[in-house]
Coordinates of C-alpha atoms and ligand atoms in Angstrom, one line a residue:
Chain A
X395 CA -236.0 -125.0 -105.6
X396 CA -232.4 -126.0 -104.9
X397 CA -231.7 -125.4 -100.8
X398 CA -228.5 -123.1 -100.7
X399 CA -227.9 -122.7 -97.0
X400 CA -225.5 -125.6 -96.6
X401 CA -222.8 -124.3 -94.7
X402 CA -223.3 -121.4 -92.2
X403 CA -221.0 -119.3 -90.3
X404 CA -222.9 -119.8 -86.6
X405 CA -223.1 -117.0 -83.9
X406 CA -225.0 -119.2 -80.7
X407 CA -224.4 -115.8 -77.9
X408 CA -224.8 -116.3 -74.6
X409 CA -228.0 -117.9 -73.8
X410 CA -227.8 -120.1 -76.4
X411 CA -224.2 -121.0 -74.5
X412 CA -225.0 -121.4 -71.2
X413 CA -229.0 -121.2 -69.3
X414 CA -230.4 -122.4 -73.1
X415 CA -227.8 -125.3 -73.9
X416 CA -230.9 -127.3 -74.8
X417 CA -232.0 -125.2 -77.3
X418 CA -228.5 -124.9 -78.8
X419 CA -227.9 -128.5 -78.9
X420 CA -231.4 -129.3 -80.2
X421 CA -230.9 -127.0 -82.8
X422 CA -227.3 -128.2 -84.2
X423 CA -228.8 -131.2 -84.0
X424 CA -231.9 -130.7 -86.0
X425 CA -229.7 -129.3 -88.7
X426 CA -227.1 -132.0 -88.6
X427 CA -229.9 -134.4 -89.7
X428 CA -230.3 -132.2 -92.9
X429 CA -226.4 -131.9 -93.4
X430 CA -226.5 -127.9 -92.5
X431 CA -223.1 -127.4 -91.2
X432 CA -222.4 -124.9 -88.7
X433 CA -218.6 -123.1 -88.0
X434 CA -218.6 -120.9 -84.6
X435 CA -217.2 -117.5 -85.2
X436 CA -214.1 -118.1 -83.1
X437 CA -213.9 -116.3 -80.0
X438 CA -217.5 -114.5 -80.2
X439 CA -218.6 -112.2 -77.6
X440 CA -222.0 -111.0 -76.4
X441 CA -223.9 -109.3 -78.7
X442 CA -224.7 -106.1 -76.1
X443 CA -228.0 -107.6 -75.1
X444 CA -230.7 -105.7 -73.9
X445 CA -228.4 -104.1 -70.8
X446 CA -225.8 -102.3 -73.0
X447 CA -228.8 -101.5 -75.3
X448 CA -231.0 -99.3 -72.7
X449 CA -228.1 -97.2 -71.2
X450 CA -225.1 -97.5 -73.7
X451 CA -225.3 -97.4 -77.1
X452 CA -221.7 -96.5 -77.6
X453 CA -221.0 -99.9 -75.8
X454 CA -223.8 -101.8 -77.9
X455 CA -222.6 -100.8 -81.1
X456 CA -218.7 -101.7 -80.2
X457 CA -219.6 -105.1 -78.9
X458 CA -222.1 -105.5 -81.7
X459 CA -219.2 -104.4 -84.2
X460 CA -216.5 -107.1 -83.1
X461 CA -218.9 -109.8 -83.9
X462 CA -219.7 -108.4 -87.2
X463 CA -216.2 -108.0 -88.0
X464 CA -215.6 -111.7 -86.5
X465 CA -217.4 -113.2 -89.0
X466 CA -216.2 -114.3 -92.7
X467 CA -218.6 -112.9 -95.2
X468 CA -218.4 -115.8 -97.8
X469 CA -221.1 -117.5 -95.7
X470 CA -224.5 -116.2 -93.8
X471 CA -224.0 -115.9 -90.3
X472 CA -226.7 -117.9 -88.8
X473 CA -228.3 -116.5 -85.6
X474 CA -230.5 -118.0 -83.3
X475 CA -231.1 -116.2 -80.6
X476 CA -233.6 -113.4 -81.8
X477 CA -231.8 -110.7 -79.3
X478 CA -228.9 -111.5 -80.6
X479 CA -230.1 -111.2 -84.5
X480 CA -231.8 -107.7 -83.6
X481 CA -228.4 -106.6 -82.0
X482 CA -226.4 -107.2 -84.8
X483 CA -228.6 -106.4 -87.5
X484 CA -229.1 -102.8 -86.1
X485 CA -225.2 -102.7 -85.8
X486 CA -225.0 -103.2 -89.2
X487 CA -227.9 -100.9 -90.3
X488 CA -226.0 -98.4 -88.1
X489 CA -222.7 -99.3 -89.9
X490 CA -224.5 -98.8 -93.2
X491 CA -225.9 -95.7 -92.7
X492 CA -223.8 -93.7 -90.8
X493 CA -220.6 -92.8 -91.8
X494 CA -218.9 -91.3 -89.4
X495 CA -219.5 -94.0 -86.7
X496 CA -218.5 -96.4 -89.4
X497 CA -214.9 -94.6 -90.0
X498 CA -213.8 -95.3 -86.5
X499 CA -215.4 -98.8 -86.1
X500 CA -212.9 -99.2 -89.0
X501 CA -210.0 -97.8 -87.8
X502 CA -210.5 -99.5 -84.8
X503 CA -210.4 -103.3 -86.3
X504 CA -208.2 -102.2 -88.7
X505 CA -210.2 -103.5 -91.5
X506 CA -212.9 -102.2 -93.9
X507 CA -216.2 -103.3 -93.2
X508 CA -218.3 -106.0 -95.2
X509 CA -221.4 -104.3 -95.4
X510 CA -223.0 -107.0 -97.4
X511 CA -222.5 -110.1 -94.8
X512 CA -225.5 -111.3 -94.8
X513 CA -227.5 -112.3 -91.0
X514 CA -229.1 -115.4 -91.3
X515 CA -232.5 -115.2 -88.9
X516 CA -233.2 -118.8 -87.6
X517 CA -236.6 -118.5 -89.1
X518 CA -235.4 -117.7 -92.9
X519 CA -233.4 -120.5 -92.7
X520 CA -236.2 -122.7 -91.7
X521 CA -238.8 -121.3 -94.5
X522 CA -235.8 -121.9 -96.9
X523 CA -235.6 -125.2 -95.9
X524 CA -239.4 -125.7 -95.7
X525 CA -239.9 -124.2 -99.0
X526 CA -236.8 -126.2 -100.7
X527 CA -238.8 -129.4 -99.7
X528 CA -236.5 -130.7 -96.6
X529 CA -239.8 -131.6 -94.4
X530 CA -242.0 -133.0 -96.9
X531 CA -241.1 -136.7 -95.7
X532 CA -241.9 -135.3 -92.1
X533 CA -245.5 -135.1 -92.3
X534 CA -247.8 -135.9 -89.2
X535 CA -244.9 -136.5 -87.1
X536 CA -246.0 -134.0 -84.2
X537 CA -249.3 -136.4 -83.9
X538 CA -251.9 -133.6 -83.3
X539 CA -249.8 -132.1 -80.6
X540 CA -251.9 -129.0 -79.5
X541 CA -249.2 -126.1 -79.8
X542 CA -249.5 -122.0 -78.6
X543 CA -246.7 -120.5 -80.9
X544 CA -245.0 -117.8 -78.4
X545 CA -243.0 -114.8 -80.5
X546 CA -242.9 -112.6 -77.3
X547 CA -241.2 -109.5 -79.1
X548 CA -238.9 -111.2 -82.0
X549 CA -241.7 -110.3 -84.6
X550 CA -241.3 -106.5 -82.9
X551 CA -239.3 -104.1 -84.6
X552 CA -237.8 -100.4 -84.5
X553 CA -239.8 -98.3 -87.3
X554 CA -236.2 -98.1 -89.2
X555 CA -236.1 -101.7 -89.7
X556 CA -239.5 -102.3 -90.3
X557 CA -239.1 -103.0 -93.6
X558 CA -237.2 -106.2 -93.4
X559 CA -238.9 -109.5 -93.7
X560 CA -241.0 -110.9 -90.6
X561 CA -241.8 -114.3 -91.3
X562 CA -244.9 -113.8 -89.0
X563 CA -246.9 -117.5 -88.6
X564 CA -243.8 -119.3 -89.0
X565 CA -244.0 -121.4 -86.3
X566 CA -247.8 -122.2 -86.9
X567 CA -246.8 -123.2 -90.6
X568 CA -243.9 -125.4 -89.5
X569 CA -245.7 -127.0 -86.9
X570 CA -248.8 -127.8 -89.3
X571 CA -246.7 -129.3 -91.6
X572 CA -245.0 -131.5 -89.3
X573 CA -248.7 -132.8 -88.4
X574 CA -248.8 -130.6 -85.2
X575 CA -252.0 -128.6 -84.2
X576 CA -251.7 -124.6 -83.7
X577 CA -254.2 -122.9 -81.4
X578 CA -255.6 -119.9 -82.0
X579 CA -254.8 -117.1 -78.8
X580 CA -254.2 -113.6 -78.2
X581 CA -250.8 -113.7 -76.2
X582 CA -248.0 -114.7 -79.0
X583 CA -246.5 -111.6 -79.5
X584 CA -247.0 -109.8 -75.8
X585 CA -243.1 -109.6 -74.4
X586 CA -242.2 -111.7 -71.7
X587 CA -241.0 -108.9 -69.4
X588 CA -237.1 -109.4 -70.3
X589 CA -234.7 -108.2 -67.7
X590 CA -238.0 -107.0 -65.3
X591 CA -237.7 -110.8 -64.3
X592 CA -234.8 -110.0 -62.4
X593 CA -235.1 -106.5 -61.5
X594 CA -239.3 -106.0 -61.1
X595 CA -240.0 -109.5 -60.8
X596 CA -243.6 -109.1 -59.6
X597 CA -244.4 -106.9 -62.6
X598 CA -242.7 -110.0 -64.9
X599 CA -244.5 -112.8 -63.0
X600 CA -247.8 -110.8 -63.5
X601 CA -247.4 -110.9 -67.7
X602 CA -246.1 -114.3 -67.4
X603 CA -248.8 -116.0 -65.5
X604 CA -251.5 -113.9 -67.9
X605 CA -249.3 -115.3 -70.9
X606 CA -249.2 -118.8 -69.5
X607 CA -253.3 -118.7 -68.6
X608 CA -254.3 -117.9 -71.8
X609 CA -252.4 -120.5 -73.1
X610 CA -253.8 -123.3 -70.9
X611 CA -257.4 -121.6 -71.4
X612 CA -256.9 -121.9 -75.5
X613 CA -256.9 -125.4 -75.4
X614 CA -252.6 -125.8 -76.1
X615 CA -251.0 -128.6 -74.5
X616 CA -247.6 -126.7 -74.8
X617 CA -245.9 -123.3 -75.8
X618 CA -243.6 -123.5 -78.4
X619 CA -241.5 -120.6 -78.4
X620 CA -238.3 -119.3 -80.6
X621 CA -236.5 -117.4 -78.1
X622 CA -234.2 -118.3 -75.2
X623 CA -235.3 -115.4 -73.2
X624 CA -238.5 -116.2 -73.2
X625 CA -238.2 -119.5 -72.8
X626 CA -236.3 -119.0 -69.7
X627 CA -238.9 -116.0 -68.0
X628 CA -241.9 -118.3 -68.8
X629 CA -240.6 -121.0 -67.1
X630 CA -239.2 -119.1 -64.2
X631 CA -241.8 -116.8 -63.4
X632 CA -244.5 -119.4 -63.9
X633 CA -246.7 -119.6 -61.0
X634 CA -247.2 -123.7 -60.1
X635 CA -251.1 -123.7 -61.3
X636 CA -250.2 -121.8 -64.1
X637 CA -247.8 -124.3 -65.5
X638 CA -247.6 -125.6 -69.1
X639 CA -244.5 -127.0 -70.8
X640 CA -242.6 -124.4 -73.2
X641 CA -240.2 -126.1 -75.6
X642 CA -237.8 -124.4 -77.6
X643 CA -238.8 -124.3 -81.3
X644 CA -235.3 -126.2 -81.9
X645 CA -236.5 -129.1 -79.4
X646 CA -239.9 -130.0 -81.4
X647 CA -238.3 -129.7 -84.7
X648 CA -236.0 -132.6 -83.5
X649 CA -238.7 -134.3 -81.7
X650 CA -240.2 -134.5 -85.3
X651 CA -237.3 -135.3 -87.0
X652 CA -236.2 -138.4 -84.9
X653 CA -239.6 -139.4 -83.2
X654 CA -238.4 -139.3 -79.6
X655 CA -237.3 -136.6 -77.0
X656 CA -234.0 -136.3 -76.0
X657 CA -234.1 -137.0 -72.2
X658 CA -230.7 -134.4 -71.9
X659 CA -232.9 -131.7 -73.3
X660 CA -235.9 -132.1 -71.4
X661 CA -233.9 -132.8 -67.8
X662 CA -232.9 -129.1 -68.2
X663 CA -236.5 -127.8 -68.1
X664 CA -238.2 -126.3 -64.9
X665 CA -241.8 -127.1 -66.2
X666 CA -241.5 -130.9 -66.6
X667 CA -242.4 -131.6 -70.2
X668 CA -242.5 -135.5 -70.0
X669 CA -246.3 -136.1 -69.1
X670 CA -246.9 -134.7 -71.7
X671 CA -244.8 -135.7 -74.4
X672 CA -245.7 -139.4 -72.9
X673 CA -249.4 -138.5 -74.3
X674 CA -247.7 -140.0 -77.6
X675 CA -243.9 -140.7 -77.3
X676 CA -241.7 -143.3 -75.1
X677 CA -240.2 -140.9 -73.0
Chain B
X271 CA -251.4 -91.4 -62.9
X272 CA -250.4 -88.5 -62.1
X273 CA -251.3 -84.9 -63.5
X274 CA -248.9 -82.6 -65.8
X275 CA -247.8 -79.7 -64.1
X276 CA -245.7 -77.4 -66.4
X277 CA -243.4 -75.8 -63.5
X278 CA -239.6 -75.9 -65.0
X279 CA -239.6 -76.3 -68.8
X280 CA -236.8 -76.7 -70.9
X281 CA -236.7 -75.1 -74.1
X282 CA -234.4 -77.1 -75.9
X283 CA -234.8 -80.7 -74.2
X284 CA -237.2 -81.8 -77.1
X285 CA -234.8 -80.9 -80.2
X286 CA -232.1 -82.8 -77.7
X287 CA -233.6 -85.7 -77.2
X288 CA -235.2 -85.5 -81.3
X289 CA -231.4 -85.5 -82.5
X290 CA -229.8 -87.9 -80.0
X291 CA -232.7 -90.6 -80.7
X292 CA -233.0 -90.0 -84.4
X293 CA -236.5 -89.2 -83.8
X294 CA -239.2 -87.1 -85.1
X295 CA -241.6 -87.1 -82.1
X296 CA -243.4 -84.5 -83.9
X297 CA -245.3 -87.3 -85.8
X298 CA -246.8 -88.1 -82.5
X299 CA -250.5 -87.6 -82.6
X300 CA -251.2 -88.9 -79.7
X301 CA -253.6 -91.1 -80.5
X302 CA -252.3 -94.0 -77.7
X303 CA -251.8 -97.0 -79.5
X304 CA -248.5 -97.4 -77.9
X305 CA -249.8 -97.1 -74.5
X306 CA -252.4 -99.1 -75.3
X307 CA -250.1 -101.9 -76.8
X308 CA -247.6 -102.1 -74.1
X309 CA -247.2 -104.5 -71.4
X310 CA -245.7 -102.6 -68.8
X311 CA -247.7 -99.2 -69.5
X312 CA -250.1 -99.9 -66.6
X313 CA -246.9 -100.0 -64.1
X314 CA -245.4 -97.0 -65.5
X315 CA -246.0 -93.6 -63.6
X316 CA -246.7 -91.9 -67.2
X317 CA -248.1 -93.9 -70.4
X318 CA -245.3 -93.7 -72.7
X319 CA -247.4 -91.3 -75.3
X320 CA -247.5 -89.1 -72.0
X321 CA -243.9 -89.0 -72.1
X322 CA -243.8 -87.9 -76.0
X323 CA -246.0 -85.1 -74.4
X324 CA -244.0 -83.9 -71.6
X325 CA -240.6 -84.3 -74.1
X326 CA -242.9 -81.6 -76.3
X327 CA -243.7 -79.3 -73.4
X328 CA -239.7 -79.5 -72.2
X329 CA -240.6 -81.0 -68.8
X330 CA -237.3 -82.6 -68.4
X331 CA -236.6 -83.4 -64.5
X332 CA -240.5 -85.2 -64.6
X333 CA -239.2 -87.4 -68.0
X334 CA -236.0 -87.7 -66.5
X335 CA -237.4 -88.7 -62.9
X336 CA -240.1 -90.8 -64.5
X337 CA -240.1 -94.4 -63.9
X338 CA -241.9 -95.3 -67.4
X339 CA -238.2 -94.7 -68.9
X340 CA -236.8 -97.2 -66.9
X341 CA -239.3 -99.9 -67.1
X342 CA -239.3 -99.8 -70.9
X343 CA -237.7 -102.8 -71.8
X344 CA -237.2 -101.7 -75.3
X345 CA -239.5 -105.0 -76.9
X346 CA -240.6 -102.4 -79.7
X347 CA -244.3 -103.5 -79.4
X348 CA -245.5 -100.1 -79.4
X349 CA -243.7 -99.5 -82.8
X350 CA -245.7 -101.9 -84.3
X351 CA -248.7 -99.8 -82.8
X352 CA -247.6 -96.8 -83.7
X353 CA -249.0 -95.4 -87.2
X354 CA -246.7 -92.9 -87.4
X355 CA -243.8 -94.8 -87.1
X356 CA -242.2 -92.9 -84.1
X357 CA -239.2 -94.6 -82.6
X358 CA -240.1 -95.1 -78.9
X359 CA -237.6 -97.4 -78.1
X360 CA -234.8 -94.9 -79.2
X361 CA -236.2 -92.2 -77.7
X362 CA -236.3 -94.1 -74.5
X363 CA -232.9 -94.9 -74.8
X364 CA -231.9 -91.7 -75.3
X365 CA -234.1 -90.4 -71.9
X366 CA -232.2 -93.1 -69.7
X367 CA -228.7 -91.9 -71.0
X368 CA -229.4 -88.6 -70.2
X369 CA -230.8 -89.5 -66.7
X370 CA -227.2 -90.8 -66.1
X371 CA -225.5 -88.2 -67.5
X372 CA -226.9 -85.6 -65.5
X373 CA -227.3 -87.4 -62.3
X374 CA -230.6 -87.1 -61.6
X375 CA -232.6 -89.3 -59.2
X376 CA -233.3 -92.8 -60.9
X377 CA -236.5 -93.6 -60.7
X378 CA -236.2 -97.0 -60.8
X379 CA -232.2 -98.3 -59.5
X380 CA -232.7 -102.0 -59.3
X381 CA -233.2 -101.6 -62.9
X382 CA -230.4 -99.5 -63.6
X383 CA -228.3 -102.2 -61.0
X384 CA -228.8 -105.0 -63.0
X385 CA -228.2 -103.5 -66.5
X386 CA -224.9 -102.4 -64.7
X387 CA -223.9 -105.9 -63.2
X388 CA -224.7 -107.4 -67.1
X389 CA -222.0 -104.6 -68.5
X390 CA -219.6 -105.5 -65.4
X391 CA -219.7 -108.9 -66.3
X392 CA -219.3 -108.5 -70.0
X393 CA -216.2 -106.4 -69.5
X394 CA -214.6 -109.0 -67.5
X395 CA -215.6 -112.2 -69.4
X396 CA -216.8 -110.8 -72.8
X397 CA -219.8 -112.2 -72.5
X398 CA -223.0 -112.7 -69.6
X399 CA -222.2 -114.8 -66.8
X400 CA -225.5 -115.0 -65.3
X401 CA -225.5 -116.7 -62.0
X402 CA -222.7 -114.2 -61.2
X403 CA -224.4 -111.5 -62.5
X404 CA -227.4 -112.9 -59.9
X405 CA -225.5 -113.1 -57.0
X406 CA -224.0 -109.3 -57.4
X407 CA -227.0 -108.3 -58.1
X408 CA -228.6 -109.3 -54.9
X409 CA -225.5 -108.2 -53.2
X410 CA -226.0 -104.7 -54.2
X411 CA -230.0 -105.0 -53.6
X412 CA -229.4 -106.2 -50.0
X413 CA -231.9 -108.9 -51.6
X414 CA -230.6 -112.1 -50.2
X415 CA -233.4 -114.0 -50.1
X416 CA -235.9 -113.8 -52.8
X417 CA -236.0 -116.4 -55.4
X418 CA -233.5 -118.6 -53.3
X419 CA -235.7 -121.3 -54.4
X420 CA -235.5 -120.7 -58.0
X421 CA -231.8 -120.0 -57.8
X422 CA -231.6 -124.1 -56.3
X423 CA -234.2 -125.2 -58.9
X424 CA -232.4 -123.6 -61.7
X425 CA -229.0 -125.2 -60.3
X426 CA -230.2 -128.5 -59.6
X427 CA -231.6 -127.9 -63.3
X428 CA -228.2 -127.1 -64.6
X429 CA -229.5 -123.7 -66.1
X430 CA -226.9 -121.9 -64.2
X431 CA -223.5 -122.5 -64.6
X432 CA -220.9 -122.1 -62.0
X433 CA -218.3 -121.1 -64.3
X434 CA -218.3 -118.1 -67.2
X435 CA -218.1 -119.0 -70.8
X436 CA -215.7 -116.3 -71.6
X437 CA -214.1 -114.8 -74.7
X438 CA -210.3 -115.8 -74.4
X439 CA -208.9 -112.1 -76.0
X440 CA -209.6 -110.2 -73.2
X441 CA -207.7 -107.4 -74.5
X442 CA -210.3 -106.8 -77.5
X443 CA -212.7 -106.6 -75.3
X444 CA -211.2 -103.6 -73.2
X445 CA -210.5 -102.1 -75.9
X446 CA -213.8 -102.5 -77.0
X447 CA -215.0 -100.4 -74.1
X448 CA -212.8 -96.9 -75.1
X449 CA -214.0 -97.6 -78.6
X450 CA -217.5 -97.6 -76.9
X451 CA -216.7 -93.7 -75.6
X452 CA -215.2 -92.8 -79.0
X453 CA -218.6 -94.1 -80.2
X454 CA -221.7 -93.1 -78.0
Ligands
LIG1487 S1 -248.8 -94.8 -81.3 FE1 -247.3 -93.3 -82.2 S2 -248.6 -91.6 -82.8 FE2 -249.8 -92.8 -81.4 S3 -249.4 -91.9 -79.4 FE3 -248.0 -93.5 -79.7 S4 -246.1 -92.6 -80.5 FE4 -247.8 -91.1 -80.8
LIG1488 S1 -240.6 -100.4 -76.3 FE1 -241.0 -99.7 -74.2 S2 -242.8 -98.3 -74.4 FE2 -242.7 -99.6 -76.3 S3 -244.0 -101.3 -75.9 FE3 -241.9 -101.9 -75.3 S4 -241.8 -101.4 -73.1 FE4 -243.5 -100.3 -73.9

């Protein structure tokens, strides 16, 4: 199978840009090393995110819409913050399907819309890239690294997009091939508690420390987790007995790529991942 | 958990809320596996089926007052529950908008506070400045001193940033807000 993701339009959004700069930097990074080249929509702007979601769809599906209509369609757009991906991608099912809506998101960019630009999920690029052979040189890299895959919600979808493809034990798969070791545990697709960190922390720290027990209790040595949100509530809302590294999925596909841990990356974490990571790298 | 009392019922709250969330809550058999399957159910003052049922029997002020509304985060877990394949995460979208929009008591403000402060700051940057967002925030809540802590370890961490990334066509992004009226 020949691997036709080669150059990618790139939307990062705002965690990926600012409290998840590891993740982003990991990731361009991991698909530098397989000559994947990424072009920023210019001048991007937040997706919506949860906020404009839960009290203003108007404003969700405008903000949604400039990104969409940001982005040339003769490339994916690559997106890899899940939010982000389940922002746009209902904007566009929303653009699709209803008419009326998309009339004045039309007049209003003064363009037609390209209803087939295609939203490139993270994950699809890395089973294309898994299936098209690009890790088979990678094998036993993660050196038995015990690893709790953590979806929180990204797997979770509204019953109208339901039908679209999940890619459910992708982070398992990937990790086995690269020689790491998945536990078995009941927590990888309960939510992190999203924007309740902030608002209802206690309610957040609750789910968080059950999350992060039942990690520690399965045997893991680290979470490995797709989503910036996540990332960020699990590591904030961590009580200090409860604490187990997370890494970003983008930070242990690099670590098994090059065979060491970038010290920028891991400096940015609250949970200090070094000891270990020193179980079997220089760090 | 408190018990349903049918006192004031609205006749035509459920076919409202039906066509503004593009949902048939009819399906709903009530059989709990979205209760069951959410995280936040046990903190909510109704399980979220519960609120399906008091929709049906048109007890709008207790759905609108409810604090379940507000503490769905929208994570869509219960949709993958759900065998009927009832949009819960619309239809609580749809319940918080019309809690705004006719002004009654939120159950829940710090909630609604935050989502505002993220909206503030993407109008003026174009995208989430978080540390700002933080600080207002707190300034609003009168909440000046939890998670001071985390606020240094995150800084001394570099996961905050001092300064916004910001979109530099400021004007699209006004006008982004009317076409957000034009739109909802
Ligand atoms: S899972 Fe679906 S059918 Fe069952 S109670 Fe919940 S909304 Fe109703
Ligand atoms: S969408 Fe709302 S009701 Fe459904 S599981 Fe998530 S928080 Fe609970």
């Amino acid at each position: 199978m020949t691997f036709s993701h080669k150059e990618l339009n790139y939307f990062p959004g705002c965690s990926l840009a600012t409290t998840a700069k590891e993740n982003n930097a990991s990731l361009k990074h991991f698909l530098e090393q397989f000559d994947i080249r990424l072009t920023e929509i210019p001048d991007w702007n937040c997706c919506g995110s949860s906020s404009t979601h839960s009290i203003d769809s108007g404003l969700a599906l405008a903000l949604a819409s400039r990104n969409l209509f940001l982005a040339p369609a003769d490339k994916p757009l690559l997106i890899a913050c899940p939010g982000c991906y389940l922002r746009l991608g209902d904007a566009k099912w929303t653009l699709n399907m209803n008419q009326a809506k998309r009339n004045k998101v039309e007049k209003h960019f003064g363009q037609p819309f390209q209803s087939d630009l295609q939203l490139l999920h993270f994950f699809e690029l890395l089973a294309d890239m898994s299936h098209s052979g690009l890790f088979k040189d990678l094998p036993g890299r993660l050196k038995g690294l015990k690893i709790a895959s953590y979806y929180g919600c990204m797997l979770a979808r509204p019953p109208r997009l339901n039908k679209m493809p999940n890619h459910y034990g992708l982070i398992e798969k990937t990790m086995t091939a690269l020689g790491g070791d998945p536990v078995q545990w009941g927590f990888s697709n309960t939510c992190c508690g999203t924007f309740l960190s902030v608002s209802r922390p206690l309610i957040a720290s609750n789910l968080v420390n059950r999350i992060m027990k039942a990690a520690i209790r399965s045997g893991a040595e680290c979470i490995v987790t797709a989503c910036a949100m996540c990332h960020l509530n699990l590591e904030i809302r961590c009580a200090p007995e409860n604490r187990i590294p997370v890494f970003h999925f983008s930070e242990i596909l690099s670590l098994a790529r090059d065979g060491k841990p970038s010290r920028e990356w891991l400096n940015r974490h609250l949970i200090d991942p070094a000891p270990v990571l020193k179980t079997r790298w220089q760090v | 958990m408190d018990t349903i009392t049918l006192t004031s019922v609205s006749d035509n709250f459920v076919q409202a809320v039906q066509e503004k969330s593009r949902s048939d809550l009819s399906r709903c058999w009530h059989c709990l596996c979205c209760s069951g399957g959410c995280p936040f159910a046990k903190d909510m003052d109704f399980f979220p089926n519960v609120i399906i049922r008091m929709v049906q029997m048109g007890l709008k002020e207790k759905v609108l007052t409810s604090s379940a509304i507000w503490l769905c985060v929208g994570c869509n877990t219960c949709s993958m529950e759900c065998p009927n394949a009832v949009d819960m995460a619309a239809m609580m979208d749809t319940l918080r908008r019309m809690a705004i929009e006719e002004k009654v008591t939120i159950a829940e403000p710090a909630v609604l506070s935050f989502h505002q402060k993220v909206i503030d700051s993407i109008s003026r940057y174009g995208r989430t400045h978080k540390l700002e967002i933080m600080m207002r925030y707190k300034l609003s809540e009168k909440d000046f001193f939890s998670d001071m802590d985390l606020g240094l370890r995150m800084l001394s961490r570099r996961k905050l940033d001092l300064m916004p990334s910001k979109v530099k066509n400021k004007q699209q992004i006004q006008a982004l807000f009317k076409l957000a009226e034009d739109l909802s």
